[in-house]
PDB file of C-alpha atoms in Angstrom:
ATOM      1  CA  MET A   1     -47.056  11.800  23.712  1.00  0.00           C
ATOM      2  CA  LYS A   2     -43.381  10.341  25.081  1.00  0.00           C
ATOM      3  CA  THR A   3     -39.748  11.095  24.028  1.00  0.00           C
ATOM      4  CA  TYR A   4     -37.077   9.300  23.276  1.00  0.00           C
ATOM      5  CA  THR A   5     -33.393   9.698  22.136  1.00  0.00           C
ATOM      6  CA  ILE A   6     -30.989   7.718  19.929  1.00  0.00           C
ATOM      7  CA  PHE A   7     -27.906   7.551  19.445  1.00  0.00           C
ATOM      8  CA  VAL A   8     -26.228   6.835  16.204  1.00  0.00           C
ATOM      9  CA  PRO A   9     -22.650   6.512  15.956  1.00  0.00           C
ATOM     10  CA  TYR A  10     -22.141   8.602  12.906  1.00  0.00           C
ATOM     11  CA  GLU A  11     -21.057  12.361  12.009  1.00  0.00           C
ATOM     12  CA  LYS A  12     -22.787  13.047   8.843  1.00  0.00           C
ATOM     13  CA  LYS A  13     -26.820  12.866   8.768  1.00  0.00           C
ATOM     14  CA  GLU A  14     -26.091  11.070   5.162  1.00  0.00           C
ATOM     15  CA  ASP A  15     -24.527   8.086   6.794  1.00  0.00           C
ATOM     16  CA  ALA A  16     -27.252   7.960   9.828  1.00  0.00           C
ATOM     17  CA  PHE A  17     -30.137   8.420   7.789  1.00  0.00           C
ATOM     18  CA  LYS A  18     -28.754   5.194   5.606  1.00  0.00           C
ATOM     19  CA  TYR A  19     -28.360   3.059   9.191  1.00  0.00           C
ATOM     20  CA  LEU A  20     -31.672   4.471  10.196  1.00  0.00           C
ATOM     21  CA  LYS A  21     -33.676   2.869   7.575  1.00  0.00           C
ATOM     22  CA  GLU A  22     -37.541   4.580   7.628  1.00  0.00           C
ATOM     23  CA  SER A  23     -40.752   1.931   7.971  1.00  0.00           C
ATOM     24  CA  GLU A  24     -38.036  -0.459   8.643  1.00  0.00           C
ATOM     25  CA  MET A  25     -37.742  -2.678  12.078  1.00  0.00           C
ATOM     26  CA  LEU A  26     -34.654  -2.111  14.057  1.00  0.00           C
ATOM     27  CA  SER A  27     -33.861  -3.642  17.167  1.00  0.00           C
ATOM     28  CA  GLU A  28     -31.705  -0.354  18.769  1.00  0.00           C
ATOM     29  CA  THR A  29     -31.064   1.335  22.113  1.00  0.00           C
ATOM     30  CA  LEU A  30     -33.240   4.294  22.967  1.00  0.00           C
ATOM     31  CA  GLN A  31     -33.542   6.166  26.166  1.00  0.00           C
ATOM     32  CA  ASP A  32     -36.335   7.954  27.847  1.00  0.00           C
ATOM     33  CA  GLU A  33     -35.961  11.330  28.077  1.00  0.00           C
ATOM     34  CA  GLU A  34     -38.006  11.772  31.123  1.00  0.00           C
ATOM     35  CA  THR A  35     -36.438   9.034  32.970  1.00  0.00           C
ATOM     36  CA  ARG A  36     -33.444   8.658  31.211  1.00  0.00           C
ATOM     37  CA  GLU A  37     -33.682   5.107  31.808  1.00  0.00           C
ATOM     38  CA  GLN A  38     -32.143   3.197  28.772  1.00  0.00           C
ATOM     39  CA  PHE A  39     -33.609  -0.135  27.001  1.00  0.00           C
ATOM     40  CA  LYS A  40     -33.287  -1.804  24.164  1.00  0.00           C
ATOM     41  CA  ALA A  41     -35.858  -2.303  22.002  1.00  0.00           C
ATOM     42  CA  LYS A  42     -37.346  -3.210  18.687  1.00  0.00           C
ATOM     43  CA  ILE A  43     -38.506  -0.163  16.720  1.00  0.00           C
ATOM     44  CA  LYS A  44     -39.620   1.571  13.562  1.00  0.00           C
ATOM     45  CA  ILE A  45     -38.885   5.185  12.770  1.00  0.00           C
ATOM     46  CA  SER A  46     -40.448   7.877  10.488  1.00  0.00           C
ATOM     47  CA  ASP A  47     -40.571  11.313   9.636  1.00  0.00           C
ATOM     48  CA  SER A  48     -44.090  11.414   9.639  1.00  0.00           C
ATOM     49  CA  PRO A  49     -46.260  10.807  12.740  1.00  0.00           C
ATOM     50  CA  TRP A  50     -48.909   8.163  12.720  1.00  0.00           C
ATOM     51  CA  GLU A  51     -51.057   6.892  15.714  1.00  0.00           C
ATOM     52  CA  GLY A  52     -49.350   4.938  18.723  1.00  0.00           C
ATOM     53  CA  CYS A  53     -45.970   6.949  17.748  1.00  0.00           C
ATOM     54  CA  ASP A  54     -43.653   8.694  19.911  1.00  0.00           C
ATOM     55  CA  VAL A  55     -41.038  11.770  19.600  1.00  0.00           C
ATOM     56  CA  LEU A  56     -37.586  10.606  18.505  1.00  0.00           C
ATOM     57  CA  HIS A  57     -34.118  12.571  18.612  1.00  0.00           C
ATOM     58  CA  ILE A  58     -32.010  11.603  16.762  1.00  0.00           C
ATOM     59  CA  GLN A  59     -28.200  11.838  18.966  1.00  0.00           C
ATOM     60  CA  LEU A  60     -24.913  11.921  16.134  1.00  0.00           C
ATOM     61  CA  ARG A  61     -21.136  12.075  17.142  1.00  0.00           C
ATOM     62  CA  SER A  62     -20.920  16.029  16.487  1.00  0.00           C
ATOM     63  CA  GLY A  63     -24.850  17.005  17.344  1.00  0.00           C
ATOM     64  CA  TYR A  64     -28.475  15.853  17.362  1.00  0.00           C
ATOM     65  CA  ILE A  65     -30.409  16.506  13.997  1.00  0.00           C
ATOM     66  CA  GLY A  66     -33.816  18.604  14.351  1.00  0.00           C
ATOM     67  CA  GLU A  67     -37.136  17.638  15.077  1.00  0.00           C
ATOM     68  CA  GLY A  68     -39.506  15.864  13.575  1.00  0.00           C
ATOM     69  CA  TRP A  69     -38.715  12.396  13.682  1.00  0.00           C
ATOM     70  CA  TYR A  70     -40.939   9.793  15.482  1.00  0.00           C
ATOM     71  CA  VAL A  71     -40.597   5.990  16.849  1.00  0.00           C
ATOM     72  CA  GLN A  72     -43.120   3.508  17.430  1.00  0.00           C
ATOM     73  CA  ILE A  73     -41.599   0.946  19.750  1.00  0.00           C
ATOM     74  CA  LEU A  74     -42.531  -2.650  18.775  1.00  0.00           C
ATOM     75  CA  SER A  75     -41.555  -4.223  21.675  1.00  0.00           C
ATOM     76  CA  ARG A  76     -39.139  -4.029  24.448  1.00  0.00           C
ATOM     77  CA  GLU A  77     -36.067  -6.397  24.956  1.00  0.00           C
ATOM     78  CA  GLU A  78     -35.811  -6.999  28.731  1.00  0.00           C
ATOM     79  CA  ASP A  79     -32.131  -7.379  29.972  1.00  0.00           C
ATOM     80  CA  GLU A  80     -32.191 -10.764  31.948  1.00  0.00           C
ATOM     81  CA  GLU A  81     -29.787  -9.975  34.906  1.00  0.00           C
ATOM     82  CA  GLU A  82     -27.816 -12.562  36.654  1.00  0.00           C
ATOM     83  CA  MET A  83     -28.190 -12.432  40.573  1.00  0.00           C
ATOM     84  CA  THR A  84     -25.671 -14.306  42.789  1.00  0.00           C
ATOM     85  CA  PHE A  85     -27.687 -14.662  46.053  1.00  0.00           C
ATOM     86  CA  PHE A  86     -24.745 -15.033  48.916  1.00  0.00           C
ATOM     87  CA  GLU A  87     -25.743 -17.123  52.035  1.00  0.00           C
ATOM     88  CA  SER A  88     -25.525 -15.450  55.554  1.00  0.00           C
ATOM     89  CA  LYS A  89     -23.429 -16.861  57.812  1.00  0.00           C
ATOM     90  CA  ARG A  90     -23.013 -16.630  61.052  1.00  0.00           C
ATOM     91  CA  LEU A  91     -19.622 -14.281  62.406  1.00  0.00           C
ATOM     92  CA  GLY A  92     -18.154 -16.919  64.255  1.00  0.00           C
ATOM     93  CA  ALA A  93     -18.060 -19.120  61.616  1.00  0.00           C
ATOM     94  CA  ARG A  94     -17.026 -15.975  59.017  1.00  0.00           C
ATOM     95  CA  ARG A  95     -14.392 -15.519  61.306  1.00  0.00           C
ATOM     96  CA  GLY A  96     -13.590 -19.359  61.521  1.00  0.00           C
ATOM     97  CA  HIS A  97     -13.128 -19.227  58.175  1.00  0.00           C
ATOM     98  CA  MET A  98     -10.986 -16.210  57.982  1.00  0.00           C
ATOM     99  CA  LEU A  99      -8.807 -17.725  60.489  1.00  0.00           C
ATOM    100  CA  ARG A 100      -8.679 -21.225  58.919  1.00  0.00           C
ATOM    101  CA  SER A 101      -7.977 -19.620  55.340  1.00  0.00           C
ATOM    102  CA  MET A 102      -5.326 -17.981  57.279  1.00  0.00           C
ATOM    103  CA  ILE A 103      -3.521 -20.242  58.656  1.00  0.00           C
ATOM    104  CA  ALA A 104      -3.207 -22.644  55.390  1.00  0.00           C
ATOM    105  CA  GLU A 105      -1.659 -19.696  53.885  1.00  0.00           C
ATOM    106  CA  SER A 106       1.116 -19.761  56.220  1.00  0.00           C
ATOM    107  CA  GLU A 107       1.447 -23.068  56.223  1.00  0.00           C
ATOM    108  CA  THR A 108       1.869 -23.203  52.331  1.00  0.00           C
ATOM    109  CA  GLU A 109       4.520 -20.060  52.589  1.00  0.00           C
ATOM    110  CA  ASP A 110       6.249 -22.055  55.689  1.00  0.00           C
ATOM    111  CA  ALA A 111       6.435 -24.864  53.332  1.00  0.00           C
ATOM    112  CA  GLU A 112       7.830 -22.715  50.143  1.00  0.00           C
ATOM    113  CA  LYS A 113      10.365 -21.374  52.740  1.00  0.00           C
ATOM    114  CA  LYS A 114      11.604 -24.381  53.589  1.00  0.00           C
ATOM    115  CA  ARG A 115      11.729 -26.290  50.388  1.00  0.00           C
ATOM    116  CA  VAL A 116      13.878 -22.987  49.424  1.00  0.00           C
ATOM    117  CA  MET A 117      16.106 -23.360  52.143  1.00  0.00           C
ATOM    118  CA  GLU A 118      16.655 -27.146  51.882  1.00  0.00           C
ATOM    119  CA  GLU A 119      17.675 -26.213  48.292  1.00  0.00           C
ATOM    120  CA  GLU A 120      20.105 -23.666  49.305  1.00  0.00           C
ATOM    121  CA  LEU A 121      21.663 -26.211  51.665  1.00  0.00           C
ATOM    122  CA  LYS A 122      22.230 -28.580  49.386  1.00  0.00           C
ATOM    123  CA  GLN A 123      23.975 -26.483  47.024  1.00  0.00           C
ATOM    124  CA  ARG A 124      26.279 -24.955  49.498  1.00  0.00           C
ATOM    125  CA  LEU A 125      27.140 -28.880  50.230  1.00  0.00           C
ATOM    126  CA  GLN A 126      27.849 -29.472  47.056  1.00  0.00           C
ATOM    127  CA  TRP A 127      29.950 -26.578  46.442  1.00  0.00           C
ATOM    128  CA  LYS A 128      31.905 -27.246  49.954  1.00  0.00           C
ATOM    129  CA  LYS A 129      32.293 -30.898  48.753  1.00  0.00           C
ATOM    130  CA  LYS A 130      34.159 -29.785  45.296  1.00  0.00           C
ATOM    131  CA  ILE A 131      36.725 -27.584  47.204  1.00  0.00           C
ATOM    132  CA  VAL A 132      37.709 -29.874  49.509  1.00  0.00           C
ATOM    133  CA  LYS A 133      37.563 -32.597  46.727  1.00  0.00           C
ATOM    134  CA  LYS A 134      39.903 -30.075  44.478  1.00  0.00           C
ATOM    135  CA  ILE A 135      42.037 -29.644  47.998  1.00  0.00           C
ATOM    136  CA  LEU A 136      42.897 -33.014  48.469  1.00  0.00           C
ATOM    137  CA  GLU A 137      43.758 -33.628  44.709  1.00  0.00           C
ATOM    138  CA  ASP A 138      45.927 -30.494  44.989  1.00  0.00           C
TER     139      ASP A 138
END
């Protein structure tokens, strides 16, 4: 007979019993006390043992509910983890990619600097033309 723990997000036993209804199928996360593995499963709980059941500890926010609860795991819901596979590249190819990306980044920064400098020069030229025009008019 294995021992499992279920966490119920309530502080009072009464609220937990409303949430965990006996003999109803629930989908909850259980923790195996022996291995500490957590898994989601469809379960039935009861306060009396029957064939094929395991011991259940119910944990509230404020502590544990006393012994005497049992759980039957009807089915485990396996998590389908997404796996990403990376293609291994030779060191030379990786270095080449790094250099190309650094050069491209440098070129975009240089282009931005050039654009800003051209704008500033245009503004200065317009300002100087205004001053010359005012001087010639006076």
